[in-house]
Short mmCIF file of C-alpha atoms and ligand atoms in Angstrom, two decimals:
data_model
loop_
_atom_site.label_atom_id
_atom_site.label_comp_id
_atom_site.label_asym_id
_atom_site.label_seq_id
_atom_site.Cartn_x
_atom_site.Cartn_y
_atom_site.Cartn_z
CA UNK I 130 0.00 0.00 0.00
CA UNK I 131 1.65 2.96 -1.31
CA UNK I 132 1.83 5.82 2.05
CA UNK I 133 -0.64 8.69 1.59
CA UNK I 134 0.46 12.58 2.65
CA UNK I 135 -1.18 11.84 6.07
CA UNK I 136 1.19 9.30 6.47
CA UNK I 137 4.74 10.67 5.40
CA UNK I 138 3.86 13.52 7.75
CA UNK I 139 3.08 11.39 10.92
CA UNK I 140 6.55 9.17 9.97
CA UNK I 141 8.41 12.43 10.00
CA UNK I 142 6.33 13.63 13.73
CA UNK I 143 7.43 10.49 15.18
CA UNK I 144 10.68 11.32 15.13
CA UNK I 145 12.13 13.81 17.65
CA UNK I 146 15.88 14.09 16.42
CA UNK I 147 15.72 17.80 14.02
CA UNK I 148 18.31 16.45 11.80
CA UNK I 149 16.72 13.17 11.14
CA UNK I 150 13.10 15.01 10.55
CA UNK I 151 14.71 17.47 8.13
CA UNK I 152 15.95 14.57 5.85
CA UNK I 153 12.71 12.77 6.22
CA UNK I 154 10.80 16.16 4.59
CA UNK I 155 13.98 15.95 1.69
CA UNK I 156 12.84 12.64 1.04
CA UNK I 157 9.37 13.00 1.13
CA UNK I 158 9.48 16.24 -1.49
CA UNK I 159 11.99 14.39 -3.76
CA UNK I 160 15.16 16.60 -2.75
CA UNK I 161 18.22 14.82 -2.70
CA UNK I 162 20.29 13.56 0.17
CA UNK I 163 24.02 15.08 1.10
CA UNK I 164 26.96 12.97 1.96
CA UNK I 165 26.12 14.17 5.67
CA UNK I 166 22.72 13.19 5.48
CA UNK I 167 23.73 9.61 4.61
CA UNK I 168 26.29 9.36 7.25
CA UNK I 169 23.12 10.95 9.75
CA UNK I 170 21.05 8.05 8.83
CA UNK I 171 23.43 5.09 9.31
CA UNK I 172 24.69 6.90 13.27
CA UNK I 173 21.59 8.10 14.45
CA UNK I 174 18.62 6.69 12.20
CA UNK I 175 16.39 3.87 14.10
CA UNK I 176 15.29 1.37 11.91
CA UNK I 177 11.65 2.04 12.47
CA UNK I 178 12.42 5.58 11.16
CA UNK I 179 14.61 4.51 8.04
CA UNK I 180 13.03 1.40 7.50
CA UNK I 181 9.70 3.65 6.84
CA UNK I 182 11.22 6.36 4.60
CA UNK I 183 12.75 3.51 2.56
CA UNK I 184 9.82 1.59 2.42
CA UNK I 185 7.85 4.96 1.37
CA UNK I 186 10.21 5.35 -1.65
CA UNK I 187 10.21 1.76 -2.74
CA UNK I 188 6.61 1.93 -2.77
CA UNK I 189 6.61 5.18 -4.58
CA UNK I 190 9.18 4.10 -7.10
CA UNK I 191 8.05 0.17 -7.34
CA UNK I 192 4.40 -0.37 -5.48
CA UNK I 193 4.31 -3.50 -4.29
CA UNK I 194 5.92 -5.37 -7.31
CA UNK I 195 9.37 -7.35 -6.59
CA UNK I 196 11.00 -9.10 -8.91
CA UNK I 197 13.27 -12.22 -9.73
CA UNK I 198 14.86 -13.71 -12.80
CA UNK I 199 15.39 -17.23 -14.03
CA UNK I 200 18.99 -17.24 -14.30
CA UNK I 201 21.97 -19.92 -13.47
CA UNK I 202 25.48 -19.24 -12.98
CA UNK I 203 29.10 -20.23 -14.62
CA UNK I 204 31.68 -19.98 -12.51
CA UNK I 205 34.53 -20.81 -14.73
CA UNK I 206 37.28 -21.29 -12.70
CA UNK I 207 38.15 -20.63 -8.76
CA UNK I 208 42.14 -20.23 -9.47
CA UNK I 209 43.17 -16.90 -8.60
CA UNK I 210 46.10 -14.69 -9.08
CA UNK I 211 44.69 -12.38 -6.30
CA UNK I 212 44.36 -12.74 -3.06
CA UNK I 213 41.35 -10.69 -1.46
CA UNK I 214 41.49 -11.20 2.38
CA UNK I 215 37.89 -11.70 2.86
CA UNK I 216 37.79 -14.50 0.16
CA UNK I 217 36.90 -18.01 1.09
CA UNK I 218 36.38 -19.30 -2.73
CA UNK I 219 39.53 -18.91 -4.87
CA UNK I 220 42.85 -21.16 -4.62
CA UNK I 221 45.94 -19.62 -5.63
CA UNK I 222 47.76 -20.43 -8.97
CA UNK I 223 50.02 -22.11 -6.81
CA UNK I 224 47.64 -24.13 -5.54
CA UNK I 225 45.71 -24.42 -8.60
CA UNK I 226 45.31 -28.68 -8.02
CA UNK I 227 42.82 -27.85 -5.44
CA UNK I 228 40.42 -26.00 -7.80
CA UNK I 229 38.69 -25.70 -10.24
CA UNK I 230 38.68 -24.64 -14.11
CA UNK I 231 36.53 -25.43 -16.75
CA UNK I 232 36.98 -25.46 -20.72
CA UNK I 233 34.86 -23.86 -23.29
CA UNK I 234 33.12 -27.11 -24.42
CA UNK I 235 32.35 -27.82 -20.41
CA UNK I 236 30.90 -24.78 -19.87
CA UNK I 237 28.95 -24.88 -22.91
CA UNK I 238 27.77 -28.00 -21.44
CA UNK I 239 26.51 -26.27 -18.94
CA UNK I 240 24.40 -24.28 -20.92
CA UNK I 241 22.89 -26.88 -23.03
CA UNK I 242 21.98 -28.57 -19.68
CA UNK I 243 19.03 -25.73 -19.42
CA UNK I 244 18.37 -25.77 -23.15
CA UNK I 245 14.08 -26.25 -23.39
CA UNK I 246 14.24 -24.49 -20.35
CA UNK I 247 12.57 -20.81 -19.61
CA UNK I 248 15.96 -19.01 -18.33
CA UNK I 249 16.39 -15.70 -19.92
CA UNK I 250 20.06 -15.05 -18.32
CA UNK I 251 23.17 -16.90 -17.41
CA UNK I 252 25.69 -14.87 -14.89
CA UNK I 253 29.50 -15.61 -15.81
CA UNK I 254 31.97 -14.94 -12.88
CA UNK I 255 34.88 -16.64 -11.39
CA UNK I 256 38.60 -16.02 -10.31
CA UNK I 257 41.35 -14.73 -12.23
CA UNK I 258 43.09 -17.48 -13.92
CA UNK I 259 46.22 -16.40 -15.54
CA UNK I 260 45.87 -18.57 -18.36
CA UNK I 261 42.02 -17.73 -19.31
CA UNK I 262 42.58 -14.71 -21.32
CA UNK I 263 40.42 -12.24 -23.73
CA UNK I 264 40.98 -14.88 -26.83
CA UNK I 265 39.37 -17.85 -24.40
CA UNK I 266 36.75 -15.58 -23.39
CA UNK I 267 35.75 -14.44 -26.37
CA UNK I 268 35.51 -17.91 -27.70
CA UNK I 269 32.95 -18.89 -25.29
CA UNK I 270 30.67 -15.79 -25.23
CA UNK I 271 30.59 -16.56 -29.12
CA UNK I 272 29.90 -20.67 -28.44
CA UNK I 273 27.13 -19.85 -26.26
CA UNK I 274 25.28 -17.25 -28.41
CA UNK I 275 25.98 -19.50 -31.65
CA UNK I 276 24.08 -21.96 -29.44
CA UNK I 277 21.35 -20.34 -27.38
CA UNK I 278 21.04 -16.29 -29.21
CA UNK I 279 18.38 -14.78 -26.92
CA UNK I 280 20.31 -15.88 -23.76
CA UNK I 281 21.20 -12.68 -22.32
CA UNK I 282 24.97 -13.40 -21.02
CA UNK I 283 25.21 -11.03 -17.91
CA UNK I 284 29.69 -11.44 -17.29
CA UNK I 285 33.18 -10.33 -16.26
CA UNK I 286 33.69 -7.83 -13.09
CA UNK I 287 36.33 -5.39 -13.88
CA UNK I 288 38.66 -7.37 -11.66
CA UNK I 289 38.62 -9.89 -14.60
CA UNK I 290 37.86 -7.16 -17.50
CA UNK I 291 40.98 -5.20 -16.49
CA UNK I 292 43.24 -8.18 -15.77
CA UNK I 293 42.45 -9.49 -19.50
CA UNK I 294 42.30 -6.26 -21.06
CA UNK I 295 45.79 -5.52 -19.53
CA UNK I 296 46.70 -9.09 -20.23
CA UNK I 297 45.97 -8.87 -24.08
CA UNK I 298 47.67 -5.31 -24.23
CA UNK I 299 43.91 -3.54 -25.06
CA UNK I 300 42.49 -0.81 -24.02
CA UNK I 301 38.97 -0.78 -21.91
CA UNK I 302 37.22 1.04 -24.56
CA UNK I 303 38.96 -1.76 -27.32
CA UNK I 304 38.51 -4.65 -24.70
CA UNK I 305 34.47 -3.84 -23.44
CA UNK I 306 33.58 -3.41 -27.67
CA UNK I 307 35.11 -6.96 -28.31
CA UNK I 308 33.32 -8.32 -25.55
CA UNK I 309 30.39 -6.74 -26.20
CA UNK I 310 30.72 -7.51 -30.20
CA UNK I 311 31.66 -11.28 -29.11
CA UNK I 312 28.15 -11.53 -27.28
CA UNK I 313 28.56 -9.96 -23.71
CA UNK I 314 25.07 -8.22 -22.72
CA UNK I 315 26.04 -6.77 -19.31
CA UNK I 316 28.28 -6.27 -16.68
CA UNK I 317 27.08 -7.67 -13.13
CA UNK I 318 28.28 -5.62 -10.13
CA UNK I 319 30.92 -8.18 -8.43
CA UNK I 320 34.39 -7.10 -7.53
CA UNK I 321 33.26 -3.27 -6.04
CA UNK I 322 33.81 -4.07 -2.41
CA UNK I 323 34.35 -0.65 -0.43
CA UNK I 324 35.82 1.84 -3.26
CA UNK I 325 37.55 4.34 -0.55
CA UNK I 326 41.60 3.31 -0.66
CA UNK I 327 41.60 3.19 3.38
CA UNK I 328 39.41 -0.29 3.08
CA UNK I 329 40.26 -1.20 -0.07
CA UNK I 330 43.97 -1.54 0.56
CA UNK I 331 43.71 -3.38 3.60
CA UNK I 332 41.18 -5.96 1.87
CA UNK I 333 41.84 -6.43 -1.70
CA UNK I 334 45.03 -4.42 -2.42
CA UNK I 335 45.96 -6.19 -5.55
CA UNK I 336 43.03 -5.78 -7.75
CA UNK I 337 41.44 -3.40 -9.48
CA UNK I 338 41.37 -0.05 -7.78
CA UNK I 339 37.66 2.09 -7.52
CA UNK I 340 38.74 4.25 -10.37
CA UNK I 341 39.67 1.60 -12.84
CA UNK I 342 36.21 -0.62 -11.23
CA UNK I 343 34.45 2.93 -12.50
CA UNK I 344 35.65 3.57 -15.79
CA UNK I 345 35.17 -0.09 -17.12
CA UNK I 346 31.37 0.57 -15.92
CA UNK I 347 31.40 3.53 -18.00
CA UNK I 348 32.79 2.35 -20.87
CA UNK I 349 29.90 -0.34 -20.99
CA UNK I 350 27.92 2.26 -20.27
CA UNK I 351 28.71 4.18 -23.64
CA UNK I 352 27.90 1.09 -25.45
CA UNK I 353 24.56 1.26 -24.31
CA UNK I 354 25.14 -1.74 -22.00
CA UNK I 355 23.56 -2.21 -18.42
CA UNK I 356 25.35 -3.34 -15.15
CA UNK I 357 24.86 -3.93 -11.74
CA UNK I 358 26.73 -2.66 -8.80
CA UNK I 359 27.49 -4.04 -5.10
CA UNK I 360 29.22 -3.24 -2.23
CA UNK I 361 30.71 -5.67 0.37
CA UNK I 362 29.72 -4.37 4.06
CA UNK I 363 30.08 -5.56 7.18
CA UNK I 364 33.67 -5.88 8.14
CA UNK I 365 36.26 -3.02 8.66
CA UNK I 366 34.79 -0.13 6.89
CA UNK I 367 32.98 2.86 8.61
CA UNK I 368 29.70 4.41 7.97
CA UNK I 369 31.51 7.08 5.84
CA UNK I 370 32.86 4.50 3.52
CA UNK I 371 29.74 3.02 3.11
CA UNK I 372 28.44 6.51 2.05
CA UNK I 373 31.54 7.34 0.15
CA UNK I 374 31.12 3.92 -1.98
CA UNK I 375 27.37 5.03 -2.93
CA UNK I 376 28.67 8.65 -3.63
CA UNK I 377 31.04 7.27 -6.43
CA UNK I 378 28.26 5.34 -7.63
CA UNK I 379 25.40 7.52 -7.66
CA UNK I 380 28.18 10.07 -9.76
CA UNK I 381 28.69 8.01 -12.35
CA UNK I 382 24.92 6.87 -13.01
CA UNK I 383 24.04 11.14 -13.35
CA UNK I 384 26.30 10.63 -16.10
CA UNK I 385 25.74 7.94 -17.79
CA UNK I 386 21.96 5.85 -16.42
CA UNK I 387 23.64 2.88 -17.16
CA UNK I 388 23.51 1.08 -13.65
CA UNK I 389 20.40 -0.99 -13.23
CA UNK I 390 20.82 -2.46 -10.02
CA UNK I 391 22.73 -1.78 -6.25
CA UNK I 392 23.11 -5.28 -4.48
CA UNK I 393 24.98 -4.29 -0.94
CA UNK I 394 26.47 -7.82 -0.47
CA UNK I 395 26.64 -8.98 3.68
CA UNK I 396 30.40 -10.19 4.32
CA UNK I 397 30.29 -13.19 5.57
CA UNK I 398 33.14 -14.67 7.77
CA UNK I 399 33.67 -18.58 7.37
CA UNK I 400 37.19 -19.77 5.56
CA UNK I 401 38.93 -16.61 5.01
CA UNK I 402 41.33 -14.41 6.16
CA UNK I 403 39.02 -11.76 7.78
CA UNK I 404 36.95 -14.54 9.78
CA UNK I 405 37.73 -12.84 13.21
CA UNK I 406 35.67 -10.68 12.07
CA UNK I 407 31.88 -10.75 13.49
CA UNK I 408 28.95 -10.94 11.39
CA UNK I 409 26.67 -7.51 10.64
CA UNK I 410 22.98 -7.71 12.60
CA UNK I 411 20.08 -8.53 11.07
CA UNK I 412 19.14 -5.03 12.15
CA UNK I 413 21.96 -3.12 10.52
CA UNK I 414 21.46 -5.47 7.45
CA UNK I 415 18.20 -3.92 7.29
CA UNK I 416 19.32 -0.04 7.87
CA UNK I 417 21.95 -0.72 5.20
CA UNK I 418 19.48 -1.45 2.45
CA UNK I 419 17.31 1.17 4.01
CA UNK I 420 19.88 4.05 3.56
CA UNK I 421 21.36 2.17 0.39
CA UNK I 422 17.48 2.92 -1.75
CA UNK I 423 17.25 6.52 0.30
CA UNK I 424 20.90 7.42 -1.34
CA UNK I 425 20.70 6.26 -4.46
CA UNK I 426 17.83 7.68 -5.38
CA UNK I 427 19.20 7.39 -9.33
CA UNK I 428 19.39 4.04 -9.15
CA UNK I 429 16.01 2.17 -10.02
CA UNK I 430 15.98 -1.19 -7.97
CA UNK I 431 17.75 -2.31 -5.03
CA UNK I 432 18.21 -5.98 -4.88
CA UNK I 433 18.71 -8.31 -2.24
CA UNK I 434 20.76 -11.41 -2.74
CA UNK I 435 18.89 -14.93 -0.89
CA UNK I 436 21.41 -16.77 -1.36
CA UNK I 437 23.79 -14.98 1.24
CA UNK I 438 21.45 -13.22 3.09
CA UNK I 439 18.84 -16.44 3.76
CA UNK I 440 15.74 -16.89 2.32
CA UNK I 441 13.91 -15.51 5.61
CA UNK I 442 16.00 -12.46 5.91
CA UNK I 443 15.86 -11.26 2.11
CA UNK I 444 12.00 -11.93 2.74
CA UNK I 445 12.91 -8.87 5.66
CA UNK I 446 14.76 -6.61 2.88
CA UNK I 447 11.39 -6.12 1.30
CA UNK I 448 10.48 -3.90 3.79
CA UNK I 449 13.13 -2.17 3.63
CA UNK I 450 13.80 -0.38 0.43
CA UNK I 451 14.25 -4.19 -1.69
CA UNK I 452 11.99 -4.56 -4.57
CA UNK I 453 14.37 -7.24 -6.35
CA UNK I 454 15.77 -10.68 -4.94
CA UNK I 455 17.62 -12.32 -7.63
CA UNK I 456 16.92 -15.49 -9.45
CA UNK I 457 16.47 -19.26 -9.19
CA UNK I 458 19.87 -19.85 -9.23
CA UNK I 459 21.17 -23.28 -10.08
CA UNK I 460 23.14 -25.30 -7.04
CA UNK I 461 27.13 -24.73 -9.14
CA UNK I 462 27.17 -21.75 -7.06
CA UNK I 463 29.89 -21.56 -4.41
CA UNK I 464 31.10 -18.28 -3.40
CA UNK I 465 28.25 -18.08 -0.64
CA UNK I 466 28.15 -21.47 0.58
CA UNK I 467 32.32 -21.61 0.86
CA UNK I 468 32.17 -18.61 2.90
CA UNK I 469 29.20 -19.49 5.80
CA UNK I 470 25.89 -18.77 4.02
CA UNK I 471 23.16 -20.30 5.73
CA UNK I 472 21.85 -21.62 2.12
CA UNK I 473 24.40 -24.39 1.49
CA UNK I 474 22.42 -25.50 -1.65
CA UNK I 475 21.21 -22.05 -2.84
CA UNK I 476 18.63 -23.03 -5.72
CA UNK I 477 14.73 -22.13 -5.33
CA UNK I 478 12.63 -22.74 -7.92
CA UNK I 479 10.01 -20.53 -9.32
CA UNK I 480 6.89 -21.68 -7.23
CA UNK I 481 9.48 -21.32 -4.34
CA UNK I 482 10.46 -17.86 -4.87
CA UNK I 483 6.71 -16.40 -6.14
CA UNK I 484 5.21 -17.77 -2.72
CA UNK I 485 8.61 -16.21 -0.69
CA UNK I 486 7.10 -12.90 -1.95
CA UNK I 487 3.72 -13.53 -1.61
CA UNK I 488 3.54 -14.70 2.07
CA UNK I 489 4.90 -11.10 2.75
CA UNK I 490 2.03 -9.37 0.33
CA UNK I 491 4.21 -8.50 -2.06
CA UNK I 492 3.34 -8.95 -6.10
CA UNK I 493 6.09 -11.30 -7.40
CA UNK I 494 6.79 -10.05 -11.33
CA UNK I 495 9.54 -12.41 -13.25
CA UNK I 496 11.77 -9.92 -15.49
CA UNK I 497 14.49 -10.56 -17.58
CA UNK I 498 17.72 -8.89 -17.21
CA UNK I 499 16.81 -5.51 -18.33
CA UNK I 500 13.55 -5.44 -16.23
CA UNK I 501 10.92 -6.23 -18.80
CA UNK I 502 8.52 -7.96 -17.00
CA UNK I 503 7.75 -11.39 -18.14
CA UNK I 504 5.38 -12.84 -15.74
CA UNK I 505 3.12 -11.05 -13.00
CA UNK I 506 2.11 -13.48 -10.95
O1 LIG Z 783 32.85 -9.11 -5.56
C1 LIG Z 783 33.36 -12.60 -1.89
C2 LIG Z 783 31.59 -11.05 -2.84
C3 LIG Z 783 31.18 -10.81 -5.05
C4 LIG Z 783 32.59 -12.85 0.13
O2 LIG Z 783 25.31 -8.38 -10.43
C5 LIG Z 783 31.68 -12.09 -0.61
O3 LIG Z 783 23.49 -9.53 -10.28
C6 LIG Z 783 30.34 -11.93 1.23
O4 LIG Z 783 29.10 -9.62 -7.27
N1 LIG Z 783 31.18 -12.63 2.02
C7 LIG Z 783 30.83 -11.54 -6.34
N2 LIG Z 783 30.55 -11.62 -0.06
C8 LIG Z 783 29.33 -11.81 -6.47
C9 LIG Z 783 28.56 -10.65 -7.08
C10 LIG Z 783 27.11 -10.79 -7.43
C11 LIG Z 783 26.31 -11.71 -6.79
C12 LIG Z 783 24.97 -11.79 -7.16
C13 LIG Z 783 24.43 -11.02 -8.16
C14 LIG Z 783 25.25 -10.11 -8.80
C15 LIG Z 783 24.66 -9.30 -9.90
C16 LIG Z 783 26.59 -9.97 -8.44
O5 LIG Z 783 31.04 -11.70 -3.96
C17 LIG Z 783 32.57 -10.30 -4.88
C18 LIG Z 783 32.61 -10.06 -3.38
O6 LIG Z 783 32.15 -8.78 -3.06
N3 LIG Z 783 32.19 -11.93 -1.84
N4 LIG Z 783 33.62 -13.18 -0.69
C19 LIG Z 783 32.32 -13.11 1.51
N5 LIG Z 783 33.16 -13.79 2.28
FE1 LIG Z 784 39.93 -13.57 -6.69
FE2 LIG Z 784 37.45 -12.55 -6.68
FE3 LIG Z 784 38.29 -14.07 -4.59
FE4 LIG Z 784 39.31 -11.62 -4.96
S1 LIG Z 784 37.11 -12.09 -4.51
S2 LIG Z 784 40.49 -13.49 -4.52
S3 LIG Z 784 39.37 -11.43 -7.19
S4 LIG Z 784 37.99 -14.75 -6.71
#
């Protein structure tokens, strides 16, 4: 039920803190938050207070429609040449016996495994592998769309984009229009973490930094491609990083409207080398995506991901600013379950996920990648 004047007004009188009423009124006439404001919400913000502006602007933006894909994943390889400290899925080269890599003719196996089958999209990420390079990759986004055309191939973080790009001696602009030309649709929103250096050089010093993450976006941006972006929360990072992160984001999509979707991504702590490191609340969880769809007010959905966040808890999210939670997502996945997700075999199927949403009186709508609606259920 979408909130009338009567009630934005008596959300903003139940508040008593001056600061937190005067963003509530911003939100409620469409005025953009500041960088302070954000910062506001996260230290002094109750989650009755946010939760309800959030909710008031999914509503506004989405009514009560959330929607979910039919989509399986490739993960082509877990070898990686970097070493991200809050990682529990990748094996170094070095140790490259212990996981995992795939050739073009098994992963095209793969995707003849859902052929007859109603999936619009199939979501490509892995490791780094030092020997997978542009040529290998542009083999197999070519194999799969000379076998399956209308399979919208959603692939590549810049993490892997810049190390092949760099790799084949290209440059982004070159490397994201053979991509693209060789079948790539979009750009998921993997490999982001926290952008601000102070975080990002203490957890993933070795990959791509936020700059280079941003200008591959934009570059598939100016192709008229789509892409998603998250950011990893929960560990070392303050609430001004957090803010900082959705500043750089919300930037780039004034300029170019290319981002589809934010998808803040819980850090989880099993089998990695940040695991002293406690768990977020299922409270600030919810504040996150709260303040996440109240600052990125450019960005048109906000989706939770089930498979890390458990089914009950992204169930929560909706209530919170969420009006997306991913896909049916076939069981190869591993980077959640390796790393302590409560859904160790993270598939649903459709019936699964449409009554998910509907036990919380929400109006489950299957889209493809782009958000065209395919099914209102
Ligand atoms: O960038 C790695 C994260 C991401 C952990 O675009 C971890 O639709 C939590 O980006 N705890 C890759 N997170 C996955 C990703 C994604 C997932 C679903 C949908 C989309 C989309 C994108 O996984 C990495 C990293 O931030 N990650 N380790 C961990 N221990
Ligand atoms: Fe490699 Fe990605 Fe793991 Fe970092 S998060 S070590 S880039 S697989």
């Amino acid at each position: 039920m979408i909130a009338t004047i009567n009630d934005t007004e008596a959300i903003v009188a139940s508040e008593k803190d001056a600061d937190l009423q005067r963003i509530g009124i911003k939100i409620f006439n469409d005025e953009r938050i500041s960088f302070e404001d954000g910062v506001t919400l996260f230290e002094k913000g109750s989650l009755a207070y946010i939760g309800s502006l959030a909710n008031f602007v999914r509503e506004k933006k989405h009514g009560n429609k959330t929607y979910f894909n039919r989509n399986f994943h490739i993960e082509p390889t877990n070898v990686c040449v970097f070493s991200c400290k809050f990682c529990s899925y990748s094996r170094l080269y070095a140790h490259k016996e212990e996981g995992w890599e795939l050739s073009i003719d098994q992963m095209l196996d793969i995707v003849k495994s859902y052929d007859g089958k109603p999936v619009t999209e199939v979501h490509i990420v892995g490791g780094v592998h030092p020997k997978m390079n542009l040529t290998f990759f542009i083999d197999l986004l070519k194999a799969i769309k000379s076998h399956r055309p209308e399979l919208h191939i959603k692939g590549f973080t810049p993490v892997e984009l810049d190390y092949m790009f760099r790799k084949a001696k290209v440059s982004v602009d070159e490397g994201m229009k053979l991509t693209h030309e060789a079948g790539l649709d979009s750009l998921p929103g993997g490999g982001a973490e926290i952008f601000h250096p102070e975080v990002r050089t203490q957890i993933c010093d070795d990959k791509v930094d936020a700059e280079g993450w941003l200008h591959i976006h934009k570059a598939a941006h100016q192709l008229g491609m789509h892409s998603n972006a998250t950011m990893l929360y929960g560990h070392i990072e303050t609430f001004a990083h957090r803010i900082d992160h959705m500043d750089r984001l919300r930037n780039l999509q004034d300029e170019t409207g290319g981002f589809n979707t934010f998808i803040p991504l819980k850090f989880r702590n099993k089998g990695n080398d940040m695991s002293h490191i406690a768990e977020s609340s299922t409270i600030e969880d919810m504040k996150l995506y709260a303040v996440a769809r109240l600052y990125l007010d450019n960005f048109p959905h906000i989706k939770a991901y089930w498979p890390m966040l458990g089914r009950k808890n992204a169930q929560l999210t909706l209530s919170f600013g969420v009006n997306d939670i991913d896909g049916t997502i076939d069981d190869t996945t591993k980077i959640y379950s390796m790393a302590g997700s409560e859904e160790q075999s993270p598939t649903m199927n459709t019936e699964q996920l449409v009554s998910l949403i509907k036990q919380v009186k929400r109006i489950p709508v299957e889209r493809d990648t782009l958000y065209n609606e395919i099914n209102i259920f």
